[in-house]
XYZ file of C-alpha atoms in Angstrom:
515
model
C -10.562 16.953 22.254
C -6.498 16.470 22.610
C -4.257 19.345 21.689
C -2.106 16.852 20.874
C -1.473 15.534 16.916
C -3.482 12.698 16.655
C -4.444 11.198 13.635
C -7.626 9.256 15.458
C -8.917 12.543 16.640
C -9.036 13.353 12.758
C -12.937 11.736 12.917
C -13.295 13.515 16.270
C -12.994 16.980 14.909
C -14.891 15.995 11.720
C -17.683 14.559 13.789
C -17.536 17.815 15.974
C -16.927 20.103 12.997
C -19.354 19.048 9.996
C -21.805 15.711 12.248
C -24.544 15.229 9.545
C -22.346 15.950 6.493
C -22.142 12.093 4.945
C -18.136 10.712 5.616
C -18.397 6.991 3.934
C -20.550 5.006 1.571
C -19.615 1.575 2.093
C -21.018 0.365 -1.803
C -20.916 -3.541 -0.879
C -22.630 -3.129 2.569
C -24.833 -0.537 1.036
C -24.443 1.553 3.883
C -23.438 5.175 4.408
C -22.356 6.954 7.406
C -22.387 10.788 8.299
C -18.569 11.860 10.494
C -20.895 12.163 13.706
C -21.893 8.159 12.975
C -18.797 6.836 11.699
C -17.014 8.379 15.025
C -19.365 6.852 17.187
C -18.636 3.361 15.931
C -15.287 3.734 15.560
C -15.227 4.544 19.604
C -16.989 1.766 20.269
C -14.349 -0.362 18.478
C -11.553 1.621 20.734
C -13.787 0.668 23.871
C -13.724 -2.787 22.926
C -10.248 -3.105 22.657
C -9.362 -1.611 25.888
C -11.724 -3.747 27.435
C -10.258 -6.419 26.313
C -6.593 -5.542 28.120
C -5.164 -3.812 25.465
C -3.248 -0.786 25.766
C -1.213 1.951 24.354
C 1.237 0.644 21.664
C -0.348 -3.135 21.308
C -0.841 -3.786 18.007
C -3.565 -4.860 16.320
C -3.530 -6.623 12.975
C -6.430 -5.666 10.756
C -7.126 -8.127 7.781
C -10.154 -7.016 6.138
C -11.451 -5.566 2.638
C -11.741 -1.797 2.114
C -15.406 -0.701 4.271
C -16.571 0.803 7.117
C -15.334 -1.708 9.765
C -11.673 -0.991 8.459
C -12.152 2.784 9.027
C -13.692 1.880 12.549
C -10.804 -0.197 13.567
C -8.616 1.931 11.824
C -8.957 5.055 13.499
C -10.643 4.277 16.328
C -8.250 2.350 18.530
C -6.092 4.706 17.402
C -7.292 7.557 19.143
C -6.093 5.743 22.660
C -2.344 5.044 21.194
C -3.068 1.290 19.755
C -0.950 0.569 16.808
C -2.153 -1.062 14.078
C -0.831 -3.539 11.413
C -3.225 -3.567 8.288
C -2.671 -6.696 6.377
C -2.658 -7.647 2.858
C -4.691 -10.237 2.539
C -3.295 -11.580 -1.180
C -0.724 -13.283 1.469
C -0.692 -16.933 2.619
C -1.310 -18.333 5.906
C 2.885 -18.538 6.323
C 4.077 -14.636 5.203
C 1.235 -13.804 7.351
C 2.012 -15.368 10.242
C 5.242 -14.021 9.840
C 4.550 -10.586 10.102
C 2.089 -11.378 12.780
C 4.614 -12.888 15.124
C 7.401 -10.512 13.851
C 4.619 -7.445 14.831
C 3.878 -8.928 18.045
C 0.256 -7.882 17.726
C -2.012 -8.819 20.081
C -5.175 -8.860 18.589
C -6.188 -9.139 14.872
C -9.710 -8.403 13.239
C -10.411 -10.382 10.175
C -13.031 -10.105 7.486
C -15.209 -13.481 7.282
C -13.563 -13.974 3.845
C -10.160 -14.206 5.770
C -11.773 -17.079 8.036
C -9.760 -20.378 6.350
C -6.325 -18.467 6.560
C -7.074 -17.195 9.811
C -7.957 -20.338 11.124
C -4.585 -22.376 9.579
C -2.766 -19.521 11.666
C -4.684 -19.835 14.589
C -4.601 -23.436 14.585
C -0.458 -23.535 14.624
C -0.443 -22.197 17.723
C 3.443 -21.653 17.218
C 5.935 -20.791 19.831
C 6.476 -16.887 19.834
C 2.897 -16.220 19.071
C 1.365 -13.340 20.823
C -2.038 -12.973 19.778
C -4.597 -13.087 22.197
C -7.417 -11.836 20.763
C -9.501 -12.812 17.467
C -12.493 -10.367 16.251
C -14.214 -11.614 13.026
C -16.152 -9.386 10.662
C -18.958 -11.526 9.831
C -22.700 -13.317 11.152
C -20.976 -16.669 12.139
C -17.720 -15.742 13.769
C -15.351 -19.104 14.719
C -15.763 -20.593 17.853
C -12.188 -18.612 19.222
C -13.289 -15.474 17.744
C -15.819 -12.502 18.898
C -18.231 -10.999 16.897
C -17.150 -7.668 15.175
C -20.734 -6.289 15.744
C -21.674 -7.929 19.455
C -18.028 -6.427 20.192
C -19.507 -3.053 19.222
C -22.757 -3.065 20.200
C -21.242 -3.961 23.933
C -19.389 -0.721 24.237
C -19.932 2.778 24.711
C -19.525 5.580 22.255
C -17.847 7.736 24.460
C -14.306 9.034 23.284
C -11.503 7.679 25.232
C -10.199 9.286 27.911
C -6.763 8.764 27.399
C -5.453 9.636 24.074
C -2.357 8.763 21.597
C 0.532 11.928 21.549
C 2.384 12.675 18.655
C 5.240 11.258 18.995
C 3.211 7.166 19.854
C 3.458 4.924 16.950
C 0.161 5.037 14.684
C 0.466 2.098 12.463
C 3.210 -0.319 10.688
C 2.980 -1.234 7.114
C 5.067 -4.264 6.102
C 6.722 -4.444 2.961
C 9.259 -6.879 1.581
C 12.963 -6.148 1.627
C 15.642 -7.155 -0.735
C 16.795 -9.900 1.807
C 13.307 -11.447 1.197
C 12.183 -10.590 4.706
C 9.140 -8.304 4.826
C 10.198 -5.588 7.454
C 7.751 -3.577 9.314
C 7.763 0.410 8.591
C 6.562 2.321 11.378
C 4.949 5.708 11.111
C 4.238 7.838 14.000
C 0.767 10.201 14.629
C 3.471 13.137 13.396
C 4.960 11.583 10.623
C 1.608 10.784 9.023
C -0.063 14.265 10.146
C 3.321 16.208 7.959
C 1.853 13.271 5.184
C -1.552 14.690 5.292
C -0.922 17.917 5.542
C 1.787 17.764 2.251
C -0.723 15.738 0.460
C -3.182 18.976 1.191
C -1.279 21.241 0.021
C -0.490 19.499 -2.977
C -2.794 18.284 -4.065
C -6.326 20.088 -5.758
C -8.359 19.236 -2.503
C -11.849 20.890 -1.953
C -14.549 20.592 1.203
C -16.949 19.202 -1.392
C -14.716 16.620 -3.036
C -16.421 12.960 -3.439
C -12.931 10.300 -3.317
C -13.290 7.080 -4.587
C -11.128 4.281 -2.798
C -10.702 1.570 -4.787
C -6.906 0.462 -3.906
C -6.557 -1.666 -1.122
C -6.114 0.237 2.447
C -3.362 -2.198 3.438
C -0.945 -0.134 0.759
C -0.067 3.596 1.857
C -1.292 4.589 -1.256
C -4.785 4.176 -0.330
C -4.715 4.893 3.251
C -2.564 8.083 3.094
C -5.486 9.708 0.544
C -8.322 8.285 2.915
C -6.540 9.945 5.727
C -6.189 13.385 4.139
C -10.193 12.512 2.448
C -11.221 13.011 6.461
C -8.892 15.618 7.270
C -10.457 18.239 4.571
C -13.764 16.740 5.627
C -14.536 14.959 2.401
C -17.011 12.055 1.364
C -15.488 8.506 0.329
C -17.116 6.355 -1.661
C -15.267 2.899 -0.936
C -15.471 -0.369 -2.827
C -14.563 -3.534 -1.742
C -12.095 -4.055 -4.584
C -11.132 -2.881 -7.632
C -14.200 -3.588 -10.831
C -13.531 -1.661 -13.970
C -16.941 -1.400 -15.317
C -17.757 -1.170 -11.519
C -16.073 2.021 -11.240
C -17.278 3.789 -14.242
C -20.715 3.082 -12.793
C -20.015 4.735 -9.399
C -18.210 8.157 -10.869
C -21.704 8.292 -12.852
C -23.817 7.510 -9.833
C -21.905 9.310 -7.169
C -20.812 12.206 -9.254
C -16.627 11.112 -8.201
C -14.173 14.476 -8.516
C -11.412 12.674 -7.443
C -9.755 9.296 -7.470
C -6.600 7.403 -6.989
C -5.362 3.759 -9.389
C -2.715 2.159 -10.449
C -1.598 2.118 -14.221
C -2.813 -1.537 -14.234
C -6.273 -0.540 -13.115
C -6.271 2.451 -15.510
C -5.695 -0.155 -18.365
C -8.625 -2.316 -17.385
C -10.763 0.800 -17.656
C -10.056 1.749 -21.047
C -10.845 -2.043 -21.595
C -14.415 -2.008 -20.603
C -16.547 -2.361 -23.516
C -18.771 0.404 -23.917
C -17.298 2.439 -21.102
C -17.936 5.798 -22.961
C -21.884 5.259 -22.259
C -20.738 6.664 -18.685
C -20.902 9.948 -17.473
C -17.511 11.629 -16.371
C -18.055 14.955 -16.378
C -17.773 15.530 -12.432
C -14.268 13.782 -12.344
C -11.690 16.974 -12.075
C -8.516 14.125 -11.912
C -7.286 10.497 -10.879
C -4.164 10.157 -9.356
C -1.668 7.232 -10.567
C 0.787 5.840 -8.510
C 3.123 2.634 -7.492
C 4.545 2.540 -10.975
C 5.350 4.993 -13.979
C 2.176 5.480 -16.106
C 2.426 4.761 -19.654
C 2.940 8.166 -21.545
C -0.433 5.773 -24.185
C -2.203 5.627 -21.626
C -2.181 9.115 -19.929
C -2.729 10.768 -23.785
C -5.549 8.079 -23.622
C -7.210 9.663 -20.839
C -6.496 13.480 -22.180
C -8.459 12.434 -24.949
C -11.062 11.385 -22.875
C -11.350 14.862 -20.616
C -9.514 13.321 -17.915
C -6.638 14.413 -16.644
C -3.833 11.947 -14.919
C -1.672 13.295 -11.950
C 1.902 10.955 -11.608
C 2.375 10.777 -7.646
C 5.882 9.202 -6.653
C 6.231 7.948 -2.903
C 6.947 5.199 -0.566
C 5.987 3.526 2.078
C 8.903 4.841 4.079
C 7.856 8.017 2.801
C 4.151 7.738 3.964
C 3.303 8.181 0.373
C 4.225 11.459 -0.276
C 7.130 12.464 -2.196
C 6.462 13.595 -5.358
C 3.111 14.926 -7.886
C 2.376 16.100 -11.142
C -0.049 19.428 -10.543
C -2.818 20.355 -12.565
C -0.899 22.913 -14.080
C 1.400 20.798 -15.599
C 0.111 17.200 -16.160
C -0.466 18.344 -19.727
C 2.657 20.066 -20.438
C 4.744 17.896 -18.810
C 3.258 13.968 -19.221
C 4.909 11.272 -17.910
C 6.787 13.667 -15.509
C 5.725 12.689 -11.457
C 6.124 16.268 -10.972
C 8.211 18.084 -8.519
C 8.483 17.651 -4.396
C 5.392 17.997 -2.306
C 4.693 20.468 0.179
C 6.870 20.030 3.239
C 9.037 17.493 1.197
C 12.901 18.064 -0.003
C 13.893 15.872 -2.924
C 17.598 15.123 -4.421
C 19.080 13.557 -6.941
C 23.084 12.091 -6.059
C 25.069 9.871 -7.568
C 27.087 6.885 -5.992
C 29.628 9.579 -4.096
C 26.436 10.990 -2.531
C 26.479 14.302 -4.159
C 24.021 16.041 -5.929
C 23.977 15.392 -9.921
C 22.892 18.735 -12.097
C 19.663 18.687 -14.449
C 19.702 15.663 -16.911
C 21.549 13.138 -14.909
C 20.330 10.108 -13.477
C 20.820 9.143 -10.114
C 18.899 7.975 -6.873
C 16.220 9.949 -5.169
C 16.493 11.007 -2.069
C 13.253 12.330 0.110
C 13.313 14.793 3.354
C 10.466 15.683 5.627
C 8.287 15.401 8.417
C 6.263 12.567 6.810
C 9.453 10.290 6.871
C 9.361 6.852 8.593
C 10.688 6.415 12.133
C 11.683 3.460 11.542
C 12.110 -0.284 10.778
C 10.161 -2.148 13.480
C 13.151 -4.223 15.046
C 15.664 -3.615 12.785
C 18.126 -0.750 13.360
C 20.498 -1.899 10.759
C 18.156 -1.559 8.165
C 17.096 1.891 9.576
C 20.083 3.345 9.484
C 21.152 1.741 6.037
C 18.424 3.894 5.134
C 17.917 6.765 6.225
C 21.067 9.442 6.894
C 20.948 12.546 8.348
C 16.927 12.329 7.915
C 17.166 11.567 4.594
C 15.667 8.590 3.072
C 17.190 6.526 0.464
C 14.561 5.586 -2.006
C 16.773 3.149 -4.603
C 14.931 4.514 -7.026
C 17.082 6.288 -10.567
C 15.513 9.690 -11.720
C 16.265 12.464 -13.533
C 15.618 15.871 -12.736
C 15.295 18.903 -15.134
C 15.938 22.566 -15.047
C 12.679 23.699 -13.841
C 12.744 21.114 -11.293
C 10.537 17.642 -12.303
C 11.125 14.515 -11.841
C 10.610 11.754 -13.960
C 11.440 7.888 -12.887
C 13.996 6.467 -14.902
C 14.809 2.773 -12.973
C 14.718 1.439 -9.723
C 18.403 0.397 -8.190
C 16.680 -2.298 -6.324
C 15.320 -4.983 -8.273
C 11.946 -4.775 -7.568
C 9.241 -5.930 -9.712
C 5.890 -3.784 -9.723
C 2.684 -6.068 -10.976
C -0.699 -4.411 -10.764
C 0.556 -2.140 -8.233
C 1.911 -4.503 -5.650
C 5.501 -5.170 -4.661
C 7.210 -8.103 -5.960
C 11.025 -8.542 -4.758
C 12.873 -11.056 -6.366
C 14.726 -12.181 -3.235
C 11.826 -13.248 -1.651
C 10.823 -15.515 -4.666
C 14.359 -16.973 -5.031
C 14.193 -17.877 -1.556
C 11.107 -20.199 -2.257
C 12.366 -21.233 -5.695
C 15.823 -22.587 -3.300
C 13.704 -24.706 -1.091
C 12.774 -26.517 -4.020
C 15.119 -30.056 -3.540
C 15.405 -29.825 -7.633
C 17.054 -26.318 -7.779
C 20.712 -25.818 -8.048
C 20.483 -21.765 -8.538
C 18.182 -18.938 -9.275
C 17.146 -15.467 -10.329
C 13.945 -13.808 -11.106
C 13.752 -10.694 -12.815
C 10.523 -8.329 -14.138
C 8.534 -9.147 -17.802
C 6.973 -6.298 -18.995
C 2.982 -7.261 -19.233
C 0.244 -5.093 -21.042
C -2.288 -6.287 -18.455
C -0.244 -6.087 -15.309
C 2.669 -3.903 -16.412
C 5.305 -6.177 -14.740
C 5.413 -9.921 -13.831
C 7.807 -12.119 -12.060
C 10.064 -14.257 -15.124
C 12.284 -17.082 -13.004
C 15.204 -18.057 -14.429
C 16.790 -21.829 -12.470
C 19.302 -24.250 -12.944
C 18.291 -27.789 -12.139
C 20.037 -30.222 -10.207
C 18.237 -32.926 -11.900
C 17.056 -33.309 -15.937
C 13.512 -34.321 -14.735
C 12.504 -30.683 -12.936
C 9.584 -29.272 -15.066
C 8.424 -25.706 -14.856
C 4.828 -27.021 -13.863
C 6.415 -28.357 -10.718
C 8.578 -25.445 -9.619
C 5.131 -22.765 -10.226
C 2.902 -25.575 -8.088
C 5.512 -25.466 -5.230
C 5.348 -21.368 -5.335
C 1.792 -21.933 -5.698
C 2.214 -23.414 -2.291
C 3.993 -20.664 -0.361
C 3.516 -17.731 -2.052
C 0.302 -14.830 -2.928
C -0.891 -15.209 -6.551
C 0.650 -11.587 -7.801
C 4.107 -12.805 -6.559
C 3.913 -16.421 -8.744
C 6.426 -16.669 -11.710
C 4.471 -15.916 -15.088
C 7.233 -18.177 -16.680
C 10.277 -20.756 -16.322
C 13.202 -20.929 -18.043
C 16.379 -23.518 -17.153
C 19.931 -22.275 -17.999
C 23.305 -23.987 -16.755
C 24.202 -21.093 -14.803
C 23.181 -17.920 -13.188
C 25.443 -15.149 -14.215
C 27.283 -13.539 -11.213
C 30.039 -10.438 -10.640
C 33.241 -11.498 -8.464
C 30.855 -10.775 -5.165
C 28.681 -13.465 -6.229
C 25.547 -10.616 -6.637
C 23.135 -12.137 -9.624
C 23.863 -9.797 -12.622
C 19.979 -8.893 -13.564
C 21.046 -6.926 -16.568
C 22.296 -9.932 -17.991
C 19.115 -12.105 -17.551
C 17.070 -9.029 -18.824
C 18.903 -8.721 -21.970
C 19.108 -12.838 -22.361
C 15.312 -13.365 -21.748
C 13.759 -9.744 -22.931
C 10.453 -11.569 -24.000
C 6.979 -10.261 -22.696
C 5.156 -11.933 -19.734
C 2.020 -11.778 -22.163
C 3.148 -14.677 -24.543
């Protein structure tokens, strides 16, 4: 085994450590894996890619729903230095092949659900491309693609002999920026080893704990937990993708201590008729992230035995930044808590320096678990991050004893169901539209989904209808980012710079998403 920090090795050592102990139950393959198992596959995956010409810092895109075959091609090619791009597959065939070309990876691995997409990207075959290689998870794989399982069952289980070093890229997570572009953030083997270890000493962890995944692993909030899940030698329980009633039914059956949603998903649980017929009482806490929790909905939960930790982070910040302890989630609710473990947090205002208790201002994260970087985009990177600390663009306040608690974000991003919206990115498609003079979208608060998109336009002729603009987004963009609702106006408000005055629009169209 490498001396070296690598977050691959994490299933070697497990495998070494605690073999038969069970690592994964896979609930929609109905299959479950002890470490020693799970390692051996996820070898054979790293095999397969080297034989295939791959080597150290290729990346690999990985499109597929939360199961074992992510965890094999996860961590497995990762061991020998590969980087990998997971890939949220709410995207269309265009953002996708976007990041894909932007990524330069080499090789993707798709999930048999993905095949239609996959195939609309593959048969572009546009200029700039670099992928090479085309795995599908699934029985009939497309006549350009290799099977996942032949692929595996061709290799040997051995552990590579050369292995990734701390300082070799480990994955890169895309994630929309206020130009519209997604851009690429990179983490390293050492900046997501300082994430695990924060989140483990952070966090109330045990060697027994049963996780259950049910966020998406292409968001950091689900693969930074699964990460530190096989670090303290855990078992995960992983679904597919998120079912309410679903999830009641596996704490009960599994006997879940710990778990990780968004506030969205948290709502849809309290709506599931009948959910008290459950059992709960193994569940110690669930974690909520990606947006402030409704102080409702956290009393809701109190009431119920179950107690809600806030966690504040970022991609850039590999997740980690801030949590809400045990000791405090009751006496302090709808606090995120104070910094993690190997994590520095400040709160400045716009001169940079640091604002006493009570006064809003942006939050500013420190540690090991930083980003490295943008991929390609040192402007960005260094708009960002200053003298290793990370500008989040997010308003908090801070008391005296040191919590946090979210106030605003600075940027104008739009949180729905847990997944990033930016506005930018919207306009940008709303502009192609021949019938739009100007727009703006801004955030509708939504009971079901917390936030949606709300697009304000001016037309350039009388005859534009909303139906038309939403069927053209329909076109180019992933359901979660589509306008809930379209309103025309003669013009968009603007300062002297010409930036869209969102404050304005929020005040003018206030309404909720829901009507």
């Amino acid at each position: 085994m490498s001396s070296d920090i690598n977050i691959g090795d994490f299933l070697t050592t497990r495998a070494h450590l605690n073999p038969h102990k069970e690592a994964l139950f896979d609930v929609v393959a109905d299959k479950r894996y002890t470490y020693e198992e799970i390692n051996r596959r996820a070898n054979r995956m790293c095999n397969a890619v080297l034989s295939l010409g791959l080597e150290k810092g290729d990346r690999i895109a990985l499109l597929a729903y939360n199961g074992h075959e992510f965890l094999e091609s996860f961590f497995g090619p990762a061991k020998a230095g590969l980087v990998i791009m997971p890939l949220n597959w709410r995207l269309t065939a265009e953002e996708l092949s976007f990041i894909l070309k932007d990524g330069g990876a080499k090789a993707i691995i798709y999930d048999a659900d993905f095949s239609a997409v996959v195939e609309q990207i593959h048969s572009r075959g546009e200029d700039g491309s670099t992928l090479q290689h085309w795995i599908e998870i699934g029985e009939q794989p497309a006549d350009f693609a290799l099977s996942y399982e032949k692929t595996l069952a061709d290799q040997s289980d051995e552990e590579p002999a050369d292995k990734a070093e701390k300082d070799d890229n480990l994955f890169i997570m895309y994630t929309s920026g206020t130009t519209g572009l997604p851009k690429g953030v990179v983490h390293t083997h050492e900046t997501v080893f300082w994430g695990v270890l924060t989140g483990a000493n952070t966090s109330d962890g045990r060697f027994t704990d049963k996780y259950l995944l049910i966020l998406p692993l292409f968001h950091v909030g689900a693969l930074q937990p699964l990460m530190t899940c096989l670090y303290g030698g855990n078992t995960l329980v992983v679904l597919r993708s998120f079912d309410p009633q679903q999830t009641w039914a596996l704490i009960e059956q599994e006997k879940i201590t710990t778990c990780l949603a968004v506030p969205a998903m948290l709502n849809f649980m309290l709506a599931v008729p009948d959910f008290e017929k459950y059992d709960w009482s193994t569940l110690r806490w669930i974690m909520s992230g990606a947006a402030p929790l409704p102080v409702s909905t956290i009393l809701a939960y109190k009431e119920l035995g179950i107690e809600i930790h806030q966690v504040y982070g970022l991609t850039e910040t590999g997740g980690p930044a801030c949590l809400i302890g045990p000791d405090d989630a009751a006496r302090k609710i709808g606090s995120t808590g104070k910094a993690f473990f190997h994590t520095k947090v400040r709160i400045v205002g716009e001169d940079g320096k640091d604002l006493p208790a009570g006064e809003a201002g942006e939050i500013l994260v420190k540690g090991g678990h930083i980003m490295k970087e943008y991929w390609n985009r040192p402007e960005a990177t260094a708009e960002t991050i200053n003298d290793g600390w990370l500008s989040t663009g997010d308003i908090a306040i801070q008391d005296d004893e040191g919590f946090i608690t979210i106030q605003d974000r600075i940027k104008d991003m739009i949180i729905s169901g847990g997944e990033n919206v930016y506005p930018a990115e919207v306009e940008s498609v709303l502009l192609q539209h021949p019938g739009v003079a100007d727009a703006a979208v801004i955030g509708q608060e939504s009971k079901k989904w917390g936030e949606c998109p709300f697009a304000i336009v001016v037309k350039k002729h009388d005859d534009l209808t909303a139906e038309e603009l939403l069927a053209h987004c329909n076109e180019m963009l992933a359901r979660f980012k589509l306008p809930k609702g379209v309103a025309f106006i003669d013009a968009i408000p603007r300062n002297p710079s010409g930036k869209i005055l969102k404050r304005v629009l929020r005040e003018q169209f206030p309404g909720s998403a829901d009507q």
